[in-house]
Coordinates of C-alpha atoms and ligand atoms in Angstrom, one line a residue:
M959 CA 62.4 136.2 34.1
T960 CA 58.7 136.8 33.5
Q961 CA 56.1 135.5 35.9
F962 CA 54.9 133.0 33.2
Q963 CA 58.4 131.7 32.7
S964 CA 58.9 131.3 36.4
K965 CA 55.7 129.2 36.8
L966 CA 56.6 127.2 33.7
L967 CA 60.1 126.4 35.0
D968 CA 58.8 125.2 38.3
E969 CA 56.6 122.7 36.6
I970 CA 59.1 121.6 34.0
K971 CA 61.8 121.1 36.6
R972 CA 59.5 118.5 38.2
I973 CA 59.4 116.6 34.8
I974 CA 63.1 116.9 33.8
S975 CA 65.3 115.7 36.6
D976 CA 68.6 117.0 35.1
Q977 CA 68.3 120.8 35.3
R978 CA 71.1 121.3 32.8
R979 CA 68.6 120.2 30.1
V980 CA 66.2 123.0 30.9
L981 CA 67.3 126.3 29.4
W982 CA 65.7 129.7 30.1
E983 CA 68.5 132.3 30.1
E984 CA 68.2 135.0 27.5
H985 CA 71.3 134.0 25.5
D986 CA 70.0 130.4 25.3
L987 CA 66.6 131.5 24.2
Y988 CA 68.2 133.6 21.4
S989 CA 70.1 130.5 20.2
Y990 CA 66.8 128.7 19.8
S991 CA 65.0 131.7 18.1
F992 CA 66.0 131.0 14.4
D993 CA 66.4 128.4 11.8
A994 CA 68.0 128.5 8.3
S995 CA 65.1 130.5 6.9
F996 CA 63.7 133.8 7.9
G997 CA 62.6 135.5 11.2
T998 CA 63.4 135.2 14.9
Y999 CA 61.0 134.2 17.6
L1000 CA 62.0 133.7 21.3
P1001 CA 60.6 130.7 23.2
D1002 CA 59.9 131.0 26.9
V1003 CA 61.9 127.9 27.8
V1004 CA 63.9 125.2 26.0
V1005 CA 63.7 121.6 27.2
Q1006 CA 66.1 118.8 26.1
P1007 CA 64.3 115.4 26.8
V1008 CA 66.3 112.2 26.4
T1009 CA 63.5 109.6 26.9
T1010 CA 60.0 109.0 25.5
D1011 CA 58.7 109.2 29.1
E1012 CA 60.1 112.7 29.5
V1013 CA 58.5 113.8 26.2
V1014 CA 55.2 112.3 27.3
K1015 CA 55.2 114.2 30.6
L1016 CA 56.2 117.4 28.9
V1017 CA 53.5 117.2 26.2
K1018 CA 50.8 116.3 28.8
F1019 CA 51.8 119.3 30.8
A1020 CA 51.8 121.6 27.7
N1021 CA 48.4 120.2 26.6
Q1022 CA 46.9 120.6 30.0
Y1023 CA 47.8 124.3 30.2
K1024 CA 47.5 124.9 26.5
I1025 CA 51.2 126.0 26.1
P1026 CA 52.6 125.9 22.6
I1027 CA 55.3 123.3 22.2
T1028 CA 57.7 123.2 19.1
P1029 CA 59.7 120.1 18.4
R1030 CA 63.2 120.9 17.1
G1031 CA 66.1 118.9 15.7
H1032 CA 69.2 120.9 14.6
S1033 CA 67.2 123.8 13.2
T1034 CA 68.6 123.6 9.6
C1035 CA 65.0 123.9 8.3
L1036 CA 64.6 126.2 5.3
S1037 CA 60.9 126.9 5.8
G1038 CA 60.5 128.1 9.4
G1039 CA 59.4 124.7 10.9
P1040 CA 61.3 124.8 14.3
L1041 CA 60.6 128.5 14.9
P1042 CA 58.6 129.0 18.2
V1043 CA 56.3 131.6 16.5
Q1044 CA 53.9 131.6 19.5
G1045 CA 56.6 131.3 22.2
G1046 CA 56.1 128.5 24.8
I1047 CA 58.3 125.5 24.9
V1048 CA 61.0 124.4 22.4
C1049 CA 61.4 120.7 22.7
D1050 CA 65.0 120.1 21.5
M1051 CA 65.2 116.5 20.4
S1052 CA 68.8 116.5 19.4
K1053 CA 69.9 115.0 22.8
M1054 CA 67.7 112.0 22.3
N1055 CA 70.3 110.3 20.1
Q1056 CA 71.1 107.1 22.0
K1057 CA 69.8 104.4 19.6
L1058 CA 71.3 103.5 16.2
L1059 CA 70.8 99.8 15.5
I1060 CA 71.4 98.1 12.1
D1061 CA 69.5 94.9 11.7
E1062 CA 71.1 93.1 8.7
E1063 CA 68.5 90.3 8.7
D1064 CA 65.4 92.5 8.5
L1065 CA 67.3 95.2 6.5
V1066 CA 66.3 98.0 8.9
A1067 CA 67.8 100.7 11.1
I1068 CA 66.1 101.5 14.4
V1069 CA 67.0 105.1 15.4
S1070 CA 66.4 107.8 18.0
P1071 CA 65.2 111.1 16.5
G1072 CA 68.4 113.1 17.5
V1073 CA 70.7 110.8 15.5
L1074 CA 72.4 112.7 12.5
T1075 CA 71.4 111.3 9.1
S1076 CA 75.1 111.0 8.2
Q1077 CA 75.6 108.7 11.2
I1078 CA 72.9 106.4 9.7
H1079 CA 74.6 106.5 6.3
K1080 CA 77.9 105.5 7.9
A1081 CA 76.5 102.7 10.1
A1082 CA 74.6 101.2 7.1
E1083 CA 77.6 101.4 4.8
E1084 CA 79.8 99.6 7.3
K1085 CA 77.5 96.6 6.8
G1086 CA 77.4 96.9 3.0
L1087 CA 73.9 98.5 3.1
M1088 CA 72.6 101.9 2.2
Y1089 CA 70.0 104.4 3.7
P1090 CA 69.3 106.3 0.4
P1091 CA 67.8 109.7 1.5
D1092 CA 70.7 112.1 1.4
P1093 CA 69.8 115.7 2.1
S1094 CA 72.8 117.9 1.5
S1095 CA 72.5 118.9 5.2
S1096 CA 72.9 115.2 6.3
G1097 CA 76.1 116.0 8.2
V1098 CA 74.2 118.5 10.4
S1099 CA 70.5 117.6 10.3
T1100 CA 68.8 115.0 12.6
I1101 CA 66.7 112.1 11.3
G1102 CA 63.8 113.5 13.4
G1103 CA 63.9 116.7 11.4
N1104 CA 64.3 114.7 8.1
L1105 CA 61.2 112.6 9.0
A1106 CA 59.1 115.7 10.0
E1107 CA 60.1 117.5 6.7
N1108 CA 60.1 114.4 4.5
S1109 CA 63.5 115.5 3.3
G1110 CA 65.0 114.5 0.0
G1111 CA 68.3 114.9 -1.6
P1112 CA 70.3 114.3 -4.8
R1113 CA 69.6 110.5 -4.7
G1114 CA 65.8 111.2 -4.6
L1115 CA 65.7 111.0 -8.4
K1116 CA 66.4 107.2 -8.4
Y1117 CA 65.7 106.2 -4.8
G1118 CA 62.9 108.4 -3.6
V1119 CA 62.8 110.5 -0.4
T1120 CA 62.5 109.9 3.4
K1121 CA 58.9 108.7 3.3
D1122 CA 59.9 105.8 1.0
Y1123 CA 62.2 104.4 3.7
V1124 CA 60.2 104.8 6.9
I1125 CA 58.2 101.7 7.9
G1126 CA 57.5 102.3 11.5
L1127 CA 57.4 105.2 14.1
E1128 CA 57.0 105.8 17.8
V1129 CA 55.2 109.1 18.3
V1130 CA 54.0 111.1 21.3
T1131 CA 50.7 112.6 20.2
P1132 CA 49.7 116.2 21.1
E1133 CA 47.7 114.8 24.0
G1134 CA 50.7 113.0 25.4
E1135 CA 49.8 109.4 24.4
V1136 CA 52.4 107.1 22.8
I1137 CA 51.5 105.4 19.6
R1138 CA 53.5 103.0 17.4
T1139 CA 52.7 103.1 13.7
G1140 CA 53.7 100.5 11.1
G1141 CA 56.5 98.1 12.2
R1142 CA 59.5 96.1 10.9
T1143 CA 57.7 94.6 7.9
V1144 CA 58.1 96.0 4.5
K1145 CA 54.4 95.2 3.8
N1146 CA 51.8 96.5 6.2
V1147 CA 48.3 97.5 5.2
T1148 CA 46.6 97.4 8.5
G1149 CA 44.2 100.4 8.6
Y1150 CA 45.1 104.0 7.7
D1151 CA 48.8 104.6 7.0
L1152 CA 49.6 106.8 10.0
T1153 CA 53.4 106.5 9.3
K1154 CA 53.0 108.4 6.1
L1155 CA 50.7 110.9 7.7
I1156 CA 53.3 111.8 10.4
V1157 CA 56.2 111.9 7.9
G1158 CA 56.2 115.4 6.4
S1159 CA 53.7 116.8 9.1
E1160 CA 56.5 119.2 10.2
G1161 CA 56.1 118.5 13.9
T1162 CA 52.4 119.6 13.9
L1163 CA 50.9 116.2 14.7
G1164 CA 53.2 114.9 17.4
I1165 CA 56.8 114.3 18.4
I1166 CA 58.7 111.4 16.8
T1167 CA 60.7 109.5 19.5
E1168 CA 61.9 106.5 17.4
A1169 CA 61.9 105.4 13.8
I1170 CA 62.3 102.1 11.9
L1171 CA 64.0 102.8 8.5
R1172 CA 64.2 100.5 5.5
L1173 CA 67.7 99.8 4.2
I1174 CA 68.8 98.5 0.8
P1175 CA 72.1 96.8 -0.4
K1176 CA 74.7 99.3 -1.4
P1177 CA 75.2 99.5 -5.2
P1178 CA 78.7 98.0 -6.0
A1179 CA 79.8 100.7 -8.5
S1180 CA 79.1 104.3 -9.5
E1181 CA 80.4 106.8 -12.2
T1182 CA 80.1 110.6 -12.4
L1183 CA 80.4 113.1 -15.2
M1184 CA 80.2 116.9 -15.4
A1185 CA 78.6 118.3 -18.6
I1186 CA 79.2 122.0 -19.4
F1187 CA 76.6 123.9 -21.5
D1188 CA 76.6 127.4 -23.1
D1189 CA 72.8 127.5 -23.0
L1190 CA 70.7 126.8 -19.9
V1191 CA 67.8 125.6 -22.0
D1192 CA 70.0 123.0 -23.7
S1193 CA 70.9 121.6 -20.3
G1194 CA 67.2 121.3 -19.6
R1195 CA 66.8 119.4 -22.8
A1196 CA 69.7 117.1 -21.9
I1197 CA 68.0 116.3 -18.6
S1198 CA 64.7 115.4 -20.4
K1199 CA 66.6 113.3 -23.0
V1200 CA 68.7 111.4 -20.4
L1201 CA 65.6 110.6 -18.4
S1202 CA 63.6 109.4 -21.4
S1203 CA 66.5 107.2 -22.6
G1204 CA 65.8 104.4 -20.2
I1205 CA 68.6 105.4 -17.8
L1206 CA 67.8 106.4 -14.3
P1207 CA 70.8 108.3 -12.9
S1208 CA 71.2 108.1 -9.1
K1209 CA 71.9 111.9 -9.1
L1210 CA 71.3 114.6 -11.7
E1211 CA 72.2 118.1 -10.3
L1212 CA 72.3 121.5 -12.0
M1213 CA 74.3 124.7 -11.4
D1214 CA 73.4 127.8 -13.4
Q1215 CA 75.8 130.6 -14.4
A1216 CA 75.3 132.6 -11.2
S1217 CA 76.0 129.6 -9.0
I1218 CA 79.1 128.7 -11.1
A1219 CA 80.4 132.3 -10.7
A1220 CA 79.7 132.3 -7.0
V1221 CA 81.6 129.1 -6.4
E1222 CA 84.6 130.2 -8.4
N1223 CA 84.6 133.5 -6.4
Y1224 CA 84.4 131.6 -3.1
E1225 CA 86.8 128.7 -3.7
P1226 CA 88.1 128.3 -7.2
C1227 CA 87.4 124.7 -8.6
G1228 CA 88.3 125.3 -12.2
L1229 CA 84.7 125.8 -13.4
P1230 CA 84.1 127.8 -16.6
T1231 CA 82.4 131.1 -15.4
D1232 CA 81.2 131.9 -18.9
A1233 CA 79.1 128.6 -19.1
E1234 CA 75.3 129.0 -18.6
A1235 CA 74.9 125.7 -16.9
I1236 CA 76.7 122.6 -15.5
L1237 CA 75.1 119.2 -15.0
L1238 CA 76.5 116.7 -12.6
I1239 CA 75.3 113.2 -13.4
E1240 CA 76.0 110.0 -11.4
V1241 CA 74.9 106.5 -12.3
D1242 CA 75.2 103.5 -10.0
G1243 CA 74.6 99.7 -10.0
H1244 CA 76.4 96.7 -11.4
P1245 CA 79.9 97.7 -12.8
H1246 CA 79.1 96.6 -16.4
A1247 CA 75.7 98.4 -16.5
V1248 CA 77.3 101.5 -14.9
A1249 CA 80.0 101.6 -17.6
D1250 CA 77.4 101.3 -20.4
E1251 CA 75.1 103.9 -18.9
I1252 CA 77.7 106.6 -18.3
A1253 CA 78.9 106.2 -21.9
S1254 CA 75.3 106.7 -23.1
V1255 CA 74.8 109.7 -20.8
R1256 CA 78.0 111.3 -22.2
E1257 CA 76.8 110.7 -25.8
I1258 CA 73.4 112.3 -25.1
C1259 CA 74.9 115.4 -23.5
K1260 CA 77.2 115.8 -26.5
Q1261 CA 74.3 115.5 -29.0
V1262 CA 72.3 118.1 -27.1
G1263 CA 75.2 120.6 -27.3
A1264 CA 77.4 120.2 -24.2
R1265 CA 80.6 122.1 -25.0
E1266 CA 82.7 120.0 -22.6
I1267 CA 82.4 116.8 -20.6
R1268 CA 84.6 115.9 -17.7
M1269 CA 84.6 112.3 -16.5
A1270 CA 85.8 111.3 -13.0
K1271 CA 88.4 108.6 -13.3
N1272 CA 88.5 107.6 -9.7
D1273 CA 87.0 108.4 -6.3
K1274 CA 89.2 111.4 -5.7
E1275 CA 88.1 113.0 -9.0
R1276 CA 84.5 112.1 -8.2
Q1277 CA 84.7 114.0 -4.9
E1278 CA 86.3 117.0 -6.7
L1279 CA 83.4 117.1 -9.2
W1280 CA 80.8 117.0 -6.4
K1281 CA 82.7 119.5 -4.3
A1282 CA 81.6 122.4 -6.6
R1283 CA 77.9 121.5 -6.1
K1284 CA 78.4 121.3 -2.4
L1285 CA 79.9 124.7 -2.3
V1286 CA 77.0 126.5 -3.9
S1287 CA 75.1 127.2 -0.7
P1288 CA 77.9 128.7 1.3
A1289 CA 79.2 130.5 -1.8
I1290 CA 76.0 132.3 -2.6
A1291 CA 75.5 133.3 1.0
K1292 CA 78.7 135.4 0.6
I1293 CA 77.1 137.6 -2.2
K1294 CA 74.5 139.3 0.1
P1295 CA 73.5 138.7 3.7
T1296 CA 69.9 137.4 3.1
K1297 CA 69.3 134.1 1.2
I1298 CA 65.7 133.0 0.4
S1299 CA 66.0 129.4 -0.6
E1300 CA 63.0 128.0 -2.5
D1301 CA 62.3 124.5 -3.7
A1302 CA 59.3 124.8 -6.0
T1303 CA 59.2 121.6 -8.1
V1304 CA 57.8 120.9 -11.5
P1305 CA 57.2 117.7 -13.5
R1306 CA 60.4 116.6 -15.3
S1307 CA 59.0 117.4 -18.7
K1308 CA 58.5 121.1 -17.6
I1309 CA 62.1 121.7 -16.5
P1310 CA 63.0 123.8 -19.6
D1311 CA 59.7 125.8 -19.2
M1312 CA 60.5 126.5 -15.6
F1313 CA 64.0 127.7 -16.5
K1314 CA 62.4 130.1 -18.9
R1315 CA 59.9 131.4 -16.3
L1316 CA 62.7 131.9 -13.8
K1317 CA 64.8 133.9 -16.3
E1318 CA 61.7 136.2 -16.9
I1319 CA 61.1 136.6 -13.2
R1320 CA 64.7 137.5 -12.6
A1321 CA 64.6 140.2 -15.2
K1322 CA 61.1 141.5 -14.3
Y1323 CA 62.0 142.1 -10.6
N1324 CA 65.7 142.9 -11.1
I1325 CA 66.7 140.4 -8.4
D1326 CA 69.8 138.2 -7.8
L1327 CA 68.3 134.8 -8.6
V1328 CA 70.5 131.8 -8.5
V1329 CA 69.3 128.4 -9.8
F1330 CA 70.8 125.1 -8.8
G1331 CA 69.6 121.8 -7.3
H1332 CA 68.1 118.4 -8.0
A1333 CA 67.2 119.2 -11.6
G1334 CA 66.6 115.5 -12.5
D1335 CA 63.4 115.3 -10.4
G1336 CA 62.3 118.8 -11.3
N1337 CA 63.2 120.0 -7.8
L1338 CA 65.1 123.2 -8.7
H1339 CA 66.3 125.4 -6.0
P1340 CA 65.7 129.0 -7.1
N1341 CA 67.6 131.0 -4.4
I1342 CA 67.2 134.8 -4.1
I1343 CA 70.1 136.7 -2.6
A1344 CA 69.2 140.0 -1.1
D1345 CA 69.7 142.4 1.8
K1346 CA 66.8 142.4 4.2
R1347 CA 67.8 145.9 5.4
D1348 CA 66.8 147.1 1.9
K1349 CA 63.0 147.3 2.2
E1350 CA 62.4 148.2 -1.4
E1351 CA 64.5 145.2 -2.6
M1352 CA 62.7 142.9 -0.2
R1353 CA 59.3 144.0 -1.6
R1354 CA 60.5 143.0 -5.1
V1355 CA 61.7 139.7 -3.6
E1356 CA 58.3 139.0 -2.0
Q1357 CA 56.6 139.5 -5.4
A1358 CA 59.2 137.4 -7.2
V1359 CA 58.7 134.5 -4.7
S1360 CA 54.9 134.6 -5.2
E1361 CA 55.4 134.5 -9.0
I1362 CA 57.9 131.5 -8.7
F1363 CA 55.2 129.6 -6.8
A1364 CA 52.5 130.6 -9.3
A1365 CA 54.7 129.5 -12.2
A1366 CA 55.5 126.1 -10.6
I1367 CA 51.8 125.4 -9.9
E1368 CA 50.7 126.5 -13.4
L1369 CA 53.2 124.1 -14.8
G1370 CA 51.6 121.2 -12.8
G1371 CA 54.2 121.3 -10.0
T1372 CA 54.2 122.0 -6.2
L1373 CA 55.2 124.7 -3.7
S1374 CA 57.7 122.4 -2.1
G1375 CA 59.6 119.4 -3.2
E1376 CA 61.5 118.8 0.1
H1377 CA 61.9 121.9 2.4
G1378 CA 58.3 121.9 3.7
I1379 CA 55.8 124.7 4.2
G1380 CA 56.5 126.0 7.8
T1381 CA 55.8 129.7 8.0
M1382 CA 57.4 130.6 4.7
K1383 CA 54.9 129.0 2.3
A1384 CA 51.8 128.9 4.4
P1385 CA 50.3 132.0 2.6
F1386 CA 50.4 130.0 -0.7
M1387 CA 48.8 126.7 0.5
E1388 CA 45.4 127.4 -0.9
M1389 CA 46.9 128.2 -4.3
E1390 CA 48.0 124.5 -4.6
L1391 CA 45.4 122.6 -2.5
G1392 CA 42.3 124.7 -3.1
T1393 CA 39.9 125.6 -0.2
V1394 CA 38.5 122.1 0.3
G1395 CA 41.9 120.4 0.2
L1396 CA 43.3 122.8 2.8
E1397 CA 40.1 122.5 5.0
M1398 CA 40.5 118.6 5.0
M1399 CA 44.1 119.1 6.3
R1400 CA 42.9 121.5 8.9
R1401 CA 40.4 118.9 10.1
I1402 CA 43.1 116.3 10.5
K1403 CA 45.2 118.7 12.5
K1404 CA 42.1 119.5 14.7
A1405 CA 41.4 115.8 15.3
W1406 CA 45.0 115.1 16.4
D1407 CA 45.7 118.3 18.3
P1408 CA 42.4 119.7 19.7
N1409 CA 44.1 122.4 21.7
N1410 CA 46.5 123.4 18.8
I1411 CA 49.6 123.2 21.0
M1412 CA 51.8 121.2 18.7
N1413 CA 54.0 123.6 16.6
P1414 CA 51.2 126.1 16.1
G1415 CA 51.5 128.8 13.3
K1416 CA 52.9 126.3 10.7
I1417 CA 51.6 125.0 7.4
F1418 CA 48.1 126.6 7.8
P1419 CA 47.8 130.3 6.9
E1420 CA 46.0 132.8 9.1
P1421 CA 43.2 134.7 7.3
G1422 CA 44.8 137.2 4.9
Q1423 CA 48.3 136.1 5.7
K1424 CA 50.9 137.3 3.2
L1425 CA 54.6 136.5 2.7
V1426 CA 56.5 139.2 4.6
L1427 CA 60.3 139.2 4.3
T1428 CA 61.2 142.3 6.3
D1429 CA 61.5 142.5 10.1
E1430 CA 58.7 145.0 10.5
Ligands
FAD1275 C1 72.9 124.0 3.8 C2 71.6 123.3 3.8 C3 71.3 122.2 2.9 C4 70.1 121.6 2.9 N1 69.9 120.6 2.0 C5 68.7 119.9 2.0 C6 68.4 118.9 1.0 O1 69.3 118.6 0.2 N2 67.2 118.3 1.1 C7 66.3 118.6 2.0 O2 65.2 118.0 2.0 N3 66.5 119.6 2.9 C8 67.7 120.2 3.0 N4 67.9 121.2 3.9 C9 66.8 121.6 4.9 C10 67.0 120.9 6.3 O3 68.3 120.5 6.5 C11 66.0 119.7 6.4 O4 64.7 120.1 6.4 C12 66.3 118.8 7.7 O5 65.4 117.7 7.6 C13 66.0 119.5 9.0 O6 66.5 118.8 10.0 P1 66.8 119.4 11.5 O7 67.3 118.3 12.3 O8 67.7 120.6 11.3 O9 65.3 119.8 11.9 P2 64.8 121.2 12.4 O10 65.1 122.2 11.4 O11 65.2 121.5 13.8 O12 63.2 120.9 12.3 C14 62.6 120.7 11.1 C15 61.1 120.4 11.4 O13 61.0 119.1 12.0 C16 60.3 119.2 13.2 N5 60.9 118.2 14.1 C17 62.2 118.1 14.4 N6 62.4 117.0 15.2 C18 61.2 116.4 15.3 C19 60.8 115.3 16.0 N7 61.6 114.5 16.7 N8 59.4 115.0 16.0 C20 58.6 115.8 15.3 N9 59.0 116.9 14.6 C21 60.3 117.2 14.7 C22 60.4 120.6 13.6 O14 59.3 121.0 14.4 C23 60.4 121.4 12.3 O15 59.1 121.6 11.8 C24 69.1 121.9 3.9 C25 69.4 122.9 4.8 C26 70.6 123.6 4.8 C27 70.8 124.7 5.8

């Protein structure tokens, strides 16, 4: 143990009474050194608070001695958010998971940050309600992480993302003060909207210790179909045509040929490996409307050139159709050991153009590029599969990633639709925001966190910072 660690531990043990919630042994620190993106960074100590009061004391201590503190949920982040890049304290919020109240009268859920998103889905559904944001990681990610990343998911197309369902927060500021933003009312225009500022701030402006989430009635019916295309660009046209037909599907997901092949290789689901694209489309609402809408969606896909359409006749068949999409991530991770998962997003009308650009980038840099994701809202997930031990390959990947971002921005899109900036996209921030836009964000950070202790090294690039995907 270093001298710094030993001093740190003495102080922290005064704050956290249960010593089992203070971790400092090497094997523990390694467990907290990575997320689902790239790079490993060891913290000096890990603390698992269970009350707001413990978080307050911990943050006050960190601020007084200017020690970096990084909030963390379950570390499923795909952009480097919970990585303790400057060491210091990792504040593991996953043990603060005691509260999950559903209020049927006010149509809200009141939750602790460590509660899993899937637990909120389940609790709401038991009361005939729905919490719409549904990141594919909802079974393993915490609501605190979802709030900090402003996570989305397949249902984002129709229902929006996390920020659209948060109406109140309790937050411990970087100076250790407790603030409450918003409240239990759907309408609230009192002053600046600090709730929206905190949501998506990636743990850089404070630690969320409680949230009030808006719920909606659960739609009574839903239908799903799978449309199979010989041409990827045709599938892009089908997406545009469905969306401009007056139907708003609850989910519209895409798998390209490489992801179809990867899934069939990993766990055969009966998908045609020679097809260039598969669309999975779900509509929900009143049973009569749903029946009409799914019939129209089927007709549009046929007109645009789908070679086959599979309709789910019951819940079991629906689960089967969705299973293929859920398997894409684990399946492609089997191809090569390093997976760089991007979420550059373009306006819906530019989806076919983005497909074309991705095809060109794949050929230009000779990379394994797989495209799947929430195509209906333009939030494609171009994933590059590589081997980080192959430095020459990783240089090509770095260039390809830069070009993917440039393409998305040229087409009027954004660096990130849902995974956040973290460390991975910080070097590209100015490309999207411009110098002044980025400077205004820096000023907000400085006002909230004058000592720059709260998750430092995220979102804002260091001068000259470039994307580096090797462990040099
Ligand atoms: C297989 C897989 C599928 C995924 N699918 C999706 C998807 O469909 N949609 C999507 O949007 N994302 C997806 N993700 C990304 C990831 O799951 C989300 O970003 C998720 O919200 C992270 O939650 P977490 O609990 O793991 O948080 P972590 O990864 O631990 O942390 C994420 C960020 O939140 C901050 N943070 C955590 N808790 C708090 C808190 N209480 N207060 C303040 N800041 C906090 C951290 O500092 C960090 O910056 C996926 C990831 C994987 C691995």
